[in-house]
């Protein structure tokens, strides 16, 4: 079995794209490509750089759902860009995500303790999130 293709490789973390986008937008509005770059810097998606077209697709879906809003920005040079910001519904959704992820964290911590009961093994598994330092 190729473990690089297994869910155990963390490839399913891409499903966290929506809360990651909302978290970034809670700090400041941004353009789609800029958000993709900020996600890559954050390292949330298993170290993979997010596909900008996937970020744009997700933003479009989130806009239809009322989680984000977009305005056109006209530049002196180059094409117009859509600038996204989180809506009130998006803020409520992010609060729910925070609660849900907190619950997941408790489950994951329990699983890690079960799978690696020795404290030194558990310490090796826990690594600080690089996102905390990104503003």
PDB file of C-alpha atoms in Angstrom:
ATOM      1  CA  UNK A   1       0.000   0.000   0.000  1.00  0.00           C
ATOM      2  CA  UNK A   2       1.279   3.458  -0.936  1.00  0.00           C
ATOM      3  CA  UNK A   3       0.921   5.487   2.283  1.00  0.00           C
ATOM      4  CA  UNK A   4       1.579   8.724   0.356  1.00  0.00           C
ATOM      5  CA  UNK A   5      -1.832   8.247  -1.265  1.00  0.00           C
ATOM      6  CA  UNK A   6      -3.563   7.144   1.938  1.00  0.00           C
ATOM      7  CA  UNK A   7      -5.713   9.499   4.022  1.00  0.00           C
ATOM      8  CA  UNK A   8      -3.131   8.983   6.787  1.00  0.00           C
ATOM      9  CA  UNK A   9      -0.788  11.212   4.758  1.00  0.00           C
ATOM     10  CA  UNK A  10      -2.899  14.232   5.676  1.00  0.00           C
ATOM     11  CA  UNK A  11      -4.191  14.855   2.172  1.00  0.00           C
ATOM     12  CA  UNK A  12      -7.700  15.283   3.579  1.00  0.00           C
ATOM     13  CA  UNK A  13      -6.559  18.469   5.343  1.00  0.00           C
ATOM     14  CA  UNK A  14      -7.506  20.332   2.166  1.00  0.00           C
ATOM     15  CA  UNK A  15     -11.053  20.054   3.449  1.00  0.00           C
ATOM     16  CA  UNK A  16     -10.068  22.696   5.978  1.00  0.00           C
ATOM     17  CA  UNK A  17      -9.786  25.259   3.192  1.00  0.00           C
ATOM     18  CA  UNK A  18     -13.059  26.981   4.110  1.00  0.00           C
ATOM     19  CA  UNK A  19     -12.247  27.638   7.766  1.00  0.00           C
ATOM     20  CA  UNK A  20      -8.701  28.606   6.773  1.00  0.00           C
ATOM     21  CA  UNK A  21     -10.028  31.189   4.301  1.00  0.00           C
ATOM     22  CA  UNK A  22     -12.467  32.512   6.894  1.00  0.00           C
ATOM     23  CA  UNK A  23      -9.694  32.747   9.481  1.00  0.00           C
ATOM     24  CA  UNK A  24      -7.516  34.743   7.083  1.00  0.00           C
ATOM     25  CA  UNK A  25     -10.408  37.016   6.133  1.00  0.00           C
ATOM     26  CA  UNK A  26     -11.156  37.607   9.816  1.00  0.00           C
ATOM     27  CA  UNK A  27      -7.743  39.297   9.992  1.00  0.00           C
ATOM     28  CA  UNK A  28      -8.015  41.307   6.778  1.00  0.00           C
ATOM     29  CA  UNK A  29      -9.775  41.279   3.398  1.00  0.00           C
ATOM     30  CA  UNK A  30      -7.835  40.012   0.420  1.00  0.00           C
ATOM     31  CA  UNK A  31      -7.733  39.039  -3.229  1.00  0.00           C
ATOM     32  CA  UNK A  32      -8.041  35.372  -4.178  1.00  0.00           C
ATOM     33  CA  UNK A  33      -4.423  34.940  -5.236  1.00  0.00           C
ATOM     34  CA  UNK A  34      -3.231  36.808  -2.148  1.00  0.00           C
ATOM     35  CA  UNK A  35      -5.297  34.479   0.044  1.00  0.00           C
ATOM     36  CA  UNK A  36      -3.757  31.451  -1.683  1.00  0.00           C
ATOM     37  CA  UNK A  37      -0.289  32.868  -0.949  1.00  0.00           C
ATOM     38  CA  UNK A  38      -1.173  33.513   2.700  1.00  0.00           C
ATOM     39  CA  UNK A  39      -2.464  29.941   3.007  1.00  0.00           C
ATOM     40  CA  UNK A  40       0.790  28.605   1.583  1.00  0.00           C
ATOM     41  CA  UNK A  41       2.804  30.687   4.065  1.00  0.00           C
ATOM     42  CA  UNK A  42       0.669  29.374   6.897  1.00  0.00           C
ATOM     43  CA  UNK A  43       1.444  25.727   6.096  1.00  0.00           C
ATOM     44  CA  UNK A  44      -2.028  24.531   7.043  1.00  0.00           C
ATOM     45  CA  UNK A  45      -2.626  22.260   4.091  1.00  0.00           C
ATOM     46  CA  UNK A  46      -0.101  19.479   4.708  1.00  0.00           C
ATOM     47  CA  UNK A  47       2.716  21.642   3.432  1.00  0.00           C
ATOM     48  CA  UNK A  48       1.137  21.755  -0.027  1.00  0.00           C
ATOM     49  CA  UNK A  49       0.668  25.044  -1.783  1.00  0.00           C
ATOM     50  CA  UNK A  50      -3.030  25.504  -2.399  1.00  0.00           C
ATOM     51  CA  UNK A  51      -4.132  25.570  -6.008  1.00  0.00           C
ATOM     52  CA  UNK A  52      -5.215  29.182  -6.672  1.00  0.00           C
ATOM     53  CA  UNK A  53      -8.038  27.963  -8.922  1.00  0.00           C
ATOM     54  CA  UNK A  54      -9.330  25.829  -6.032  1.00  0.00           C
ATOM     55  CA  UNK A  55      -9.170  28.854  -3.715  1.00  0.00           C
ATOM     56  CA  UNK A  56     -11.117  30.939  -6.268  1.00  0.00           C
ATOM     57  CA  UNK A  57     -13.697  28.164  -6.676  1.00  0.00           C
ATOM     58  CA  UNK A  58     -14.122  27.924  -2.906  1.00  0.00           C
ATOM     59  CA  UNK A  59     -14.430  31.710  -2.602  1.00  0.00           C
ATOM     60  CA  UNK A  60     -17.122  31.721  -5.315  1.00  0.00           C
ATOM     61  CA  UNK A  61     -19.068  28.994  -3.478  1.00  0.00           C
ATOM     62  CA  UNK A  62     -18.672  30.835  -0.174  1.00  0.00           C
ATOM     63  CA  UNK A  63     -19.905  34.050  -1.807  1.00  0.00           C
ATOM     64  CA  UNK A  64     -23.026  32.271  -3.111  1.00  0.00           C
ATOM     65  CA  UNK A  65     -23.637  30.970   0.416  1.00  0.00           C
ATOM     66  CA  UNK A  66     -23.275  34.454   1.894  1.00  0.00           C
ATOM     67  CA  UNK A  67     -20.137  33.658   3.924  1.00  0.00           C
ATOM     68  CA  UNK A  68     -18.017  36.215   2.082  1.00  0.00           C
ATOM     69  CA  UNK A  69     -18.693  39.260  -0.047  1.00  0.00           C
ATOM     70  CA  UNK A  70     -16.604  40.629  -2.873  1.00  0.00           C
ATOM     71  CA  UNK A  71     -16.103  44.022  -4.447  1.00  0.00           C
ATOM     72  CA  UNK A  72     -14.290  44.879  -7.634  1.00  0.00           C
ATOM     73  CA  UNK A  73     -11.135  46.930  -7.293  1.00  0.00           C
ATOM     74  CA  UNK A  74     -10.037  48.799 -10.377  1.00  0.00           C
ATOM     75  CA  UNK A  75      -6.297  49.252 -10.701  1.00  0.00           C
ATOM     76  CA  UNK A  76      -4.418  51.884 -12.677  1.00  0.00           C
ATOM     77  CA  UNK A  77      -2.652  49.030 -14.441  1.00  0.00           C
ATOM     78  CA  UNK A  78      -3.708  45.455 -14.971  1.00  0.00           C
ATOM     79  CA  UNK A  79      -7.113  43.864 -14.690  1.00  0.00           C
ATOM     80  CA  UNK A  80      -9.712  44.567 -12.010  1.00  0.00           C
ATOM     81  CA  UNK A  81      -9.511  42.286  -8.974  1.00  0.00           C
ATOM     82  CA  UNK A  82     -12.150  40.970  -6.633  1.00  0.00           C
ATOM     83  CA  UNK A  83     -11.438  41.791  -2.989  1.00  0.00           C
ATOM     84  CA  UNK A  84     -13.064  39.402  -0.542  1.00  0.00           C
ATOM     85  CA  UNK A  85     -14.158  40.077   3.001  1.00  0.00           C
ATOM     86  CA  UNK A  86     -15.967  37.960   5.553  1.00  0.00           C
ATOM     87  CA  UNK A  87     -19.683  38.622   6.081  1.00  0.00           C
ATOM     88  CA  UNK A  88     -21.579  38.401   9.370  1.00  0.00           C
ATOM     89  CA  UNK A  89     -22.706  34.920   8.320  1.00  0.00           C
ATOM     90  CA  UNK A  90     -19.065  34.045   7.651  1.00  0.00           C
ATOM     91  CA  UNK A  91     -18.088  35.260  11.124  1.00  0.00           C
ATOM     92  CA  UNK A  92     -20.790  33.053  12.663  1.00  0.00           C
ATOM     93  CA  UNK A  93     -19.590  30.141  10.525  1.00  0.00           C
ATOM     94  CA  UNK A  94     -15.997  30.716  11.662  1.00  0.00           C
ATOM     95  CA  UNK A  95     -17.120  30.711  15.312  1.00  0.00           C
ATOM     96  CA  UNK A  96     -18.810  27.368  14.699  1.00  0.00           C
ATOM     97  CA  UNK A  97     -15.664  26.046  12.992  1.00  0.00           C
ATOM     98  CA  UNK A  98     -13.584  27.120  15.997  1.00  0.00           C
ATOM     99  CA  UNK A  99     -15.889  25.168  18.290  1.00  0.00           C
ATOM    100  CA  UNK A 100     -15.912  22.137  16.001  1.00  0.00           C
ATOM    101  CA  UNK A 101     -12.132  22.168  15.563  1.00  0.00           C
ATOM    102  CA  UNK A 102     -11.680  22.472  19.323  1.00  0.00           C
ATOM    103  CA  UNK A 103     -13.764  19.333  19.728  1.00  0.00           C
ATOM    104  CA  UNK A 104     -11.724  17.604  17.005  1.00  0.00           C
ATOM    105  CA  UNK A 105      -8.529  18.674  18.776  1.00  0.00           C
ATOM    106  CA  UNK A 106      -9.704  16.975  21.971  1.00  0.00           C
ATOM    107  CA  UNK A 107     -10.465  13.785  20.012  1.00  0.00           C
ATOM    108  CA  UNK A 108      -7.124  13.938  18.216  1.00  0.00           C
ATOM    109  CA  UNK A 109      -5.222  14.555  21.466  1.00  0.00           C
ATOM    110  CA  UNK A 110      -6.937  11.499  22.935  1.00  0.00           C
ATOM    111  CA  UNK A 111      -6.054   9.422  19.883  1.00  0.00           C
ATOM    112  CA  UNK A 112      -2.431  10.582  19.991  1.00  0.00           C
ATOM    113  CA  UNK A 113      -2.223   9.724  23.670  1.00  0.00           C
ATOM    114  CA  UNK A 114      -3.601   6.283  22.902  1.00  0.00           C
ATOM    115  CA  UNK A 115      -1.333   5.712  19.894  1.00  0.00           C
ATOM    116  CA  UNK A 116       1.804   7.201  21.468  1.00  0.00           C
ATOM    117  CA  UNK A 117       1.374   6.899  25.233  1.00  0.00           C
ATOM    118  CA  UNK A 118       5.010   7.719  25.995  1.00  0.00           C
ATOM    119  CA  UNK A 119       5.408  11.469  26.678  1.00  0.00           C
ATOM    120  CA  UNK A 120       8.516  11.813  24.523  1.00  0.00           C
ATOM    121  CA  UNK A 121       6.691  10.302  21.525  1.00  0.00           C
ATOM    122  CA  UNK A 122       3.734  12.621  22.014  1.00  0.00           C
ATOM    123  CA  UNK A 123       6.060  15.645  22.246  1.00  0.00           C
ATOM    124  CA  UNK A 124       7.611  14.678  18.897  1.00  0.00           C
ATOM    125  CA  UNK A 125       4.170  14.583  17.281  1.00  0.00           C
ATOM    126  CA  UNK A 126       3.056  18.000  18.574  1.00  0.00           C
ATOM    127  CA  UNK A 127       4.632  20.819  16.619  1.00  0.00           C
ATOM    128  CA  UNK A 128       3.620  24.479  16.924  1.00  0.00           C
ATOM    129  CA  UNK A 129       1.486  25.962  14.175  1.00  0.00           C
ATOM    130  CA  UNK A 130       3.360  28.423  12.004  1.00  0.00           C
ATOM    131  CA  UNK A 131       0.126  30.404  11.511  1.00  0.00           C
ATOM    132  CA  UNK A 132       0.205  31.935  14.965  1.00  0.00           C
ATOM    133  CA  UNK A 133       3.055  34.215  13.960  1.00  0.00           C
ATOM    134  CA  UNK A 134       1.559  35.316  10.623  1.00  0.00           C
ATOM    135  CA  UNK A 135      -0.414  38.563  10.714  1.00  0.00           C
TER     136      UNK A 135
END
